[in-house]
Coordinates of C-alpha atoms in Angstrom, one line a residue:
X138 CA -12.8 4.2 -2.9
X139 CA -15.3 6.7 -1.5
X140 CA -16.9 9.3 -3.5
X141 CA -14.6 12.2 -2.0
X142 CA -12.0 10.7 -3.7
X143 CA -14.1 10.2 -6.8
X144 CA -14.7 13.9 -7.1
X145 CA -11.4 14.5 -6.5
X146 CA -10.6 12.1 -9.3
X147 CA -13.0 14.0 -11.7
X148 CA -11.0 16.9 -11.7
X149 CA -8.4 15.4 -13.6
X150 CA -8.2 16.7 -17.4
X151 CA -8.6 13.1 -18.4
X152 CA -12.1 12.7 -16.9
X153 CA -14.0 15.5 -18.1
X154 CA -12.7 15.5 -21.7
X155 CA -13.6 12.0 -22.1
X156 CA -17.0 13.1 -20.6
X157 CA -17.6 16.0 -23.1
X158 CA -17.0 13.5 -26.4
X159 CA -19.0 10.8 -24.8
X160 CA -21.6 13.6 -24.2
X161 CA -20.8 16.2 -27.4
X162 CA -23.3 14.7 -29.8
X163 CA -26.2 15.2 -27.4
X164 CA -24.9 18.4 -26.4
X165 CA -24.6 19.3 -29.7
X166 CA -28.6 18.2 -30.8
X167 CA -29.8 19.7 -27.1
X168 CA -28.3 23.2 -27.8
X169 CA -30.4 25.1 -29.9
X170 CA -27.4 27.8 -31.5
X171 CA -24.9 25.1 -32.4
X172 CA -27.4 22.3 -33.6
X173 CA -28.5 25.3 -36.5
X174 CA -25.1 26.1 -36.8
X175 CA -23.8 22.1 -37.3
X176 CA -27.2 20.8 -39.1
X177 CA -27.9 23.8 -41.4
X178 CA -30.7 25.6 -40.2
X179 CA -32.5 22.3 -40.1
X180 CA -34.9 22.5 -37.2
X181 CA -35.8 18.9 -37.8
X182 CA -32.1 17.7 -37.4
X183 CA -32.3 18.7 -34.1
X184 CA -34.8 16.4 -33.0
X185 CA -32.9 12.7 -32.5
X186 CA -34.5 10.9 -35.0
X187 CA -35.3 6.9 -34.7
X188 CA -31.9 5.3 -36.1
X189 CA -30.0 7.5 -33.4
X190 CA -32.5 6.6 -30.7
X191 CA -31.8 2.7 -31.5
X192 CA -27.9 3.4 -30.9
X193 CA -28.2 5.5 -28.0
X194 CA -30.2 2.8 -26.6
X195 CA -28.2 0.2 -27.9
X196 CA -25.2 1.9 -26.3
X197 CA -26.9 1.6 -22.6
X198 CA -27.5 -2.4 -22.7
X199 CA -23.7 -2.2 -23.5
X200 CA -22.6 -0.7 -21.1
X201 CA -24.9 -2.1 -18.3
X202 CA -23.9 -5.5 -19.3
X203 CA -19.9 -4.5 -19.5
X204 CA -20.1 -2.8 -16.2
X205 CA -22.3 -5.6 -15.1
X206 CA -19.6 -8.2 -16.1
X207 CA -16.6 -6.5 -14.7
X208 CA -18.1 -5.9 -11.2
X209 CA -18.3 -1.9 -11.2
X210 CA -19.1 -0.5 -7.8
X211 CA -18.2 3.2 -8.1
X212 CA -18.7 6.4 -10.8
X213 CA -15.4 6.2 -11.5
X214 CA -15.4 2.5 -12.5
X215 CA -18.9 3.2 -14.8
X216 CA -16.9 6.2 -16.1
X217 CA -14.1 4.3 -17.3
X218 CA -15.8 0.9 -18.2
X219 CA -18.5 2.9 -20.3
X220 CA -15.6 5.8 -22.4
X221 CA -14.5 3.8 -25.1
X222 CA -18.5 2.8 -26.5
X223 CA -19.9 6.5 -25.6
X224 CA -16.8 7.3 -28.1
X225 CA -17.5 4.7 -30.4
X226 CA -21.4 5.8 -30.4
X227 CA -20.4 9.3 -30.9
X228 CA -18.2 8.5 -33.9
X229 CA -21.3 7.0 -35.5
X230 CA -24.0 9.4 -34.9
X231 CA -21.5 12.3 -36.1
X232 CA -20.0 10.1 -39.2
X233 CA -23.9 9.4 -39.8
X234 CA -25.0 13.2 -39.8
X235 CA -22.0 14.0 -41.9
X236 CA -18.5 12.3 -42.6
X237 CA -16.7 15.5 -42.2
X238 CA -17.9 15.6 -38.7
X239 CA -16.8 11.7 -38.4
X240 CA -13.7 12.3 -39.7
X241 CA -13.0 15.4 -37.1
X242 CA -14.6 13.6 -34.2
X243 CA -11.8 10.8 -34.8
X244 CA -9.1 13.2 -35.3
X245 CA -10.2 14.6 -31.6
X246 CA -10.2 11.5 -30.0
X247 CA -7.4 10.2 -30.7
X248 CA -5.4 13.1 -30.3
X249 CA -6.8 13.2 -26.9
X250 CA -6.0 9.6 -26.3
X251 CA -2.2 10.1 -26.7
X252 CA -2.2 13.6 -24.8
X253 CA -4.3 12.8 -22.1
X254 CA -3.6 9.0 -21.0
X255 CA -5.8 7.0 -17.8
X256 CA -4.1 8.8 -15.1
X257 CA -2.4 5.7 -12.4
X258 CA -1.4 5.5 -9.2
X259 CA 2.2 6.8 -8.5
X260 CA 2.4 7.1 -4.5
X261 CA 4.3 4.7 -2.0
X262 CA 4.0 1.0 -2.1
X263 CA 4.8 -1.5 1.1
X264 CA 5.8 -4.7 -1.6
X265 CA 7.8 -7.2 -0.4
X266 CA 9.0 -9.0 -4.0
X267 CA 10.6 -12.2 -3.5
X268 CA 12.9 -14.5 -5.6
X269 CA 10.8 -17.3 -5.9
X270 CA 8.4 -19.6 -3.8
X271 CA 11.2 -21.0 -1.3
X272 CA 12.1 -17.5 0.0
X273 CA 8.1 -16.6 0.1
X274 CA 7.3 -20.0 2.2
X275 CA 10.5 -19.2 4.4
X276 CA 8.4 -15.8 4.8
X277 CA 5.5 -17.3 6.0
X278 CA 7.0 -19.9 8.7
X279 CA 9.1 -17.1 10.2
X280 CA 6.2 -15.1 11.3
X281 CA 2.9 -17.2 11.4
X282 CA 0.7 -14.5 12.9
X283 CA 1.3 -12.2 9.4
X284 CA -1.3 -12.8 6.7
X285 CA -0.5 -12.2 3.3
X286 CA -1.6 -10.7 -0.3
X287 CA 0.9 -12.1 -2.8
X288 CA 0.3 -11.1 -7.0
X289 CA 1.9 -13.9 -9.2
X290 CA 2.8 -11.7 -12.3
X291 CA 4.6 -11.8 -15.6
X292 CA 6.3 -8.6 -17.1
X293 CA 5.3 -9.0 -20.4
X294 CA 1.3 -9.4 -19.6
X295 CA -0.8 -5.9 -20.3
X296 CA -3.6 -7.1 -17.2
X297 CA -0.1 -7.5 -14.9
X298 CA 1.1 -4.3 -16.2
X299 CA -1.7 -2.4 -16.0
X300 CA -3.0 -4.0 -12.2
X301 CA 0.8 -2.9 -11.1
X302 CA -0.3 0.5 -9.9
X303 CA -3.3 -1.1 -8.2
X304 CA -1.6 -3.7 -6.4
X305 CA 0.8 -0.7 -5.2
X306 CA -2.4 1.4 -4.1
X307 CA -3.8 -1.0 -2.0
X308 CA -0.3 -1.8 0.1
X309 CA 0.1 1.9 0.4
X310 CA -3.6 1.5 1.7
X311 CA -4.1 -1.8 3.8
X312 CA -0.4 -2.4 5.0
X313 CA 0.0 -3.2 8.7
X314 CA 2.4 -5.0 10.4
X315 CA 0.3 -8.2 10.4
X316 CA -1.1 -7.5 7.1
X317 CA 2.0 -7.4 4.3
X318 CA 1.7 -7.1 0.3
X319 CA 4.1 -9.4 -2.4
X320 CA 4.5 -10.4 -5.7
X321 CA 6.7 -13.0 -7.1
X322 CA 7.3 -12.5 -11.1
X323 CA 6.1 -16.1 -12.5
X324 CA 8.3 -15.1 -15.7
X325 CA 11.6 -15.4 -14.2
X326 CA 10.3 -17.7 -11.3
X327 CA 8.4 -20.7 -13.2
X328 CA 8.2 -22.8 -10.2
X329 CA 6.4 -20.5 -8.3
X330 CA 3.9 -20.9 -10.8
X331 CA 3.6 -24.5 -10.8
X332 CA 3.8 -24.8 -6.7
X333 CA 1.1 -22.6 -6.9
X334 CA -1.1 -24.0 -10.1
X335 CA -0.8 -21.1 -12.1
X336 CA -0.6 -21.8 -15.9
X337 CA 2.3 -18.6 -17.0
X338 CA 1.2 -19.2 -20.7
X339 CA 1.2 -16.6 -23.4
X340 CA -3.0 -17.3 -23.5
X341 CA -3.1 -17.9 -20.0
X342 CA -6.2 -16.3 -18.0
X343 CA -4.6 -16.5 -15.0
X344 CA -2.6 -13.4 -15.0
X345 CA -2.4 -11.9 -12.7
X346 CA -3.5 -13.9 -10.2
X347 CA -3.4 -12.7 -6.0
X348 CA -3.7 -15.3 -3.3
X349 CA -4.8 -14.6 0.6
X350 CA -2.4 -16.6 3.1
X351 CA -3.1 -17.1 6.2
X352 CA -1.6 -18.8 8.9
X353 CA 0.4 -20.4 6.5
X354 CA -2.1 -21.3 4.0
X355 CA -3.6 -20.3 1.2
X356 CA -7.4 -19.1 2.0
X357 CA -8.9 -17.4 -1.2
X358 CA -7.3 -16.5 -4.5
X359 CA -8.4 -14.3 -7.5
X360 CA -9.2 -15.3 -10.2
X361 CA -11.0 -18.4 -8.3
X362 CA -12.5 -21.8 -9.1
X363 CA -16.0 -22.5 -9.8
X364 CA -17.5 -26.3 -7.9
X365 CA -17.0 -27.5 -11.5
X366 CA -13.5 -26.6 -11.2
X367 CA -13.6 -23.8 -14.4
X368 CA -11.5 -20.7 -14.2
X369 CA -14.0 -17.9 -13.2
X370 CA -13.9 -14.9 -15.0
X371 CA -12.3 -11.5 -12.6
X372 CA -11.8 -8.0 -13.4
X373 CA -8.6 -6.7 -11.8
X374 CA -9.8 -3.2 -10.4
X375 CA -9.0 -1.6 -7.4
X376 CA -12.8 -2.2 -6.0
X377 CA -13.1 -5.9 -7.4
X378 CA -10.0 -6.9 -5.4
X379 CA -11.3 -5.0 -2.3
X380 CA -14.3 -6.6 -2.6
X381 CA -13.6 -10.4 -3.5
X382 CA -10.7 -10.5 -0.8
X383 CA -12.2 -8.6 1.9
X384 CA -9.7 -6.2 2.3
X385 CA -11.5 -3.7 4.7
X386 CA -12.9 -6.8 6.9
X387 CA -9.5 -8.4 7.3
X388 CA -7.3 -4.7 7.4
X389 CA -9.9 -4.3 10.6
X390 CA -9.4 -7.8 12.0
X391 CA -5.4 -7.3 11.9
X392 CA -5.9 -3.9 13.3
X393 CA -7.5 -4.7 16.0
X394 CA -5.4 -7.9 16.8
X395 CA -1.8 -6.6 16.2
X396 CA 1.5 -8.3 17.0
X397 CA 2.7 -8.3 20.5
X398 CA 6.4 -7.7 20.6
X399 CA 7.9 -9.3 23.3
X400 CA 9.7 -7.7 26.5
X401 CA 12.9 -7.5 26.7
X402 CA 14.9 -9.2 29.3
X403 CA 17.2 -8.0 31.9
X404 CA 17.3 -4.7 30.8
X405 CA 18.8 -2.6 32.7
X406 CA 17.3 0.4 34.2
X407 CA 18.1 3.9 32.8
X408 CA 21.3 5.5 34.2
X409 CA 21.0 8.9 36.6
X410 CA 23.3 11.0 37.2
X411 CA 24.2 13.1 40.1
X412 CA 26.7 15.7 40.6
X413 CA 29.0 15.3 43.6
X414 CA 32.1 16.3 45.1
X415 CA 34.6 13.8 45.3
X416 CA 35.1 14.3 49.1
X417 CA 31.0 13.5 49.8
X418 CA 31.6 10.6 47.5
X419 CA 34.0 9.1 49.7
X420 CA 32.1 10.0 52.8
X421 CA 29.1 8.4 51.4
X422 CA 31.0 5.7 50.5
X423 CA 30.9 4.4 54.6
X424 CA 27.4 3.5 54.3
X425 CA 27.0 -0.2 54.5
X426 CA 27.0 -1.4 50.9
X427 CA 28.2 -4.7 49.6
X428 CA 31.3 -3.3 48.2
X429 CA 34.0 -6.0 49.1
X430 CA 36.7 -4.1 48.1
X431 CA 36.0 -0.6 48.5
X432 CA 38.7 0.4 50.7
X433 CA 41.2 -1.3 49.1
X434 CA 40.2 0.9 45.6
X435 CA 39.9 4.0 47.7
X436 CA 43.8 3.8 49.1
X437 CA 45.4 3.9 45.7
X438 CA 43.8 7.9 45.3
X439 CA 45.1 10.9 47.3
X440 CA 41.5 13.0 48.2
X441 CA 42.5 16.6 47.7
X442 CA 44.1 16.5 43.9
X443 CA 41.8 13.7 42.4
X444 CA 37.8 13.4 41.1
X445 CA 36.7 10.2 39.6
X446 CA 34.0 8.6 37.2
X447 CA 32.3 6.0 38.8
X448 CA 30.0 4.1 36.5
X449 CA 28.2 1.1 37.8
X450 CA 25.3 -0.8 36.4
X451 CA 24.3 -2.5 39.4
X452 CA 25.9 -1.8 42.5
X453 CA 26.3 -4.7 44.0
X454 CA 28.3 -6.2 41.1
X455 CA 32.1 -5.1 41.9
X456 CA 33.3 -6.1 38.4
X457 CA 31.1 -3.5 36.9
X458 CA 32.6 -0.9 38.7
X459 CA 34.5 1.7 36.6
X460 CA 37.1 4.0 38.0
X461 CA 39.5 6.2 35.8
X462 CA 41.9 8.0 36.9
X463 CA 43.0 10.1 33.5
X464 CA 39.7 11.6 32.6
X465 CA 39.0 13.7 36.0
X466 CA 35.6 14.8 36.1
X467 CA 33.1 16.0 38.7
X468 CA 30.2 13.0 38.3
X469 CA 29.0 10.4 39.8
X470 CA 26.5 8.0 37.6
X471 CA 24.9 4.9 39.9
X472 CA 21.5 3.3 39.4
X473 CA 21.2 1.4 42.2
X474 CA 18.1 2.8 44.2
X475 CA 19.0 2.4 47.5
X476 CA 22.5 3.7 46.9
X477 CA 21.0 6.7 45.8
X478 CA 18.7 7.2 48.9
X479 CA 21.4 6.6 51.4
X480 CA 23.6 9.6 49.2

């Protein structure tokens, strides 16, 4: 995600009224007219005082360690890991300068929680789903040369419901003809699940899980395997998956070495046509051309009254040679080359 699109993103009413509550007690201390309107004239009150240094700075180590933890690489991702305890630490500062302001201050937010939800992605998708693992491996042997981002999901798992619009982002992003997006729902699917060592428990930690194929096999998988063989601990954003499958490295490798349909056989060449008078046809018709029975065909038509449609697809192929007599009309369609000098 580049930072284009995170200002873009910032625009969104969602964004910047989370940003003024994370930011409203500060605001409210830093701004001389409404800090002796809130604190009562008290110049003292609007001086941060020790206990709300110690939670502002209590609220940074949290949030550097959650961002830390869930692999943040971009404002928006700090912006949305770091909301929830810049609202929590503003419901305790105001509820500890008064509990009226505590009380309002929760009213806020969670009236702007059900109004203004995290806004998704709602674009195009490129997903293949398929039934179950037999119809995915069928997949993969038809066309070894395609690699593969599969999601093994459940529909009653929040983390599968709420990486849905993610997984749809990036195959609207990274699709290519050698480079396709599915997901297989372990719920209805169960042996998918165990083909694929996947536990599709109500406490598992392995949903949602993706898996790279390539060439058939399996070459990387999120969440992944530690040398002790633990379940390693992944955050299912839109840069994390970027990031711990490569995405951008492989969508330029399949770019660069796309799949080479291959030529068609015999095709035949495209048809011309040329306008002629029945009378040059049959004039032109003398030329030597391997036509074994041309004069045979010619005797059955009287010159003066009669045009035909003569439609041949290679010349030297008498069976292909069309003549009717019903529909009279002024053309004559021929692709052989040399035929078409010699007219």
């Amino acid at each position: 995600m580049t930072f284009k699109k995170d200002l873009k993103l910032l625009v969104k009413p969602y964004y910047w009224v989370n940003i003024l509550l994370s930011l409203s007690y500060i605001i409210a201390k830093k701004t001389p007219g409404v800090c002796n309107y809130l604190f009562f004239n008290k110049e003292e009150m609007c001086e941060f005082g020790s206990r709300e240094a110690e939670i502002l700075f209590f609220l940074a180590i949290i949030v550097m360690i959650r961002s830390r933890k869930t692999g943040s690489t971009t404002m928006i991702t700090y912006l949305k890991q770091s909301f929830l305890y810049n609202k929590g630490a503003n419901l305790i500062l105001w509820a500890w300068a008064d509990y009226l302001y505590g009380v309002i201050y929760l009213l806020v937010f969670v009236v702007m929680a059900m109004l203004l939800p995290e806004p998704t992605y709602k674009g195009p998708e490129h997903v293949t789903y398929f039934r179950n693992a037999q119809s995915f491996e069928e997949e993969l042997t038809r066309e070894k040369r395609i690699t593969w981002v599969v999601c093994f999901y459940t529909n009653w798992n929040p983390s599968c419901v709420n990486f849905a619009s993610i997984f749809s982002q990036l195959s609207a992003e990274y699709h290519l003809e050698n480079l396709r997006f599915g997901k297989i729902d372990v719920g209805r699917f169960p042996d998918s699940a165990q083909k694929y060592n996947i536990n599709d428990g109500s406490l598992s930690r392995q949903l949602p899980t993706v898996i790279l194929f390539k060439n058939e096999k399996e070459v990387d998988r999120r969440p992944s395997y530690d040398a002790r063989g633990r379940l390693t601990k992944f955050y299912f954003s839109y840069d994390n998956v970027v990031a711990g499958l490569g995405l951008n490295n492989l969508y330029k490798e399949c770019r660069e070495n796309p799949i080479k349909k291959a030529k068609q056989r015999n095709q035949l060449p495209k048809r011309r046509l040329i306008r002629m008078n029945f009378k040059e046809v049959h004039e032109k018709l003398h030329i030597s051309i391997n036509f074994t029975f041309k004069k045979s065909l010619l005797k059955n038509f009287e010159l003066p009254n009669l045009t035909h449609f003569i439609h041949s697809s290679h010349v030297k192929r008498t069976s292909n040679l069309a003549l009717n007599k019903e529909n009279l009309v002024q053309h004559f369609v021929i692709t052989n080359s040399k035929f078409v000098q010699n007219l």
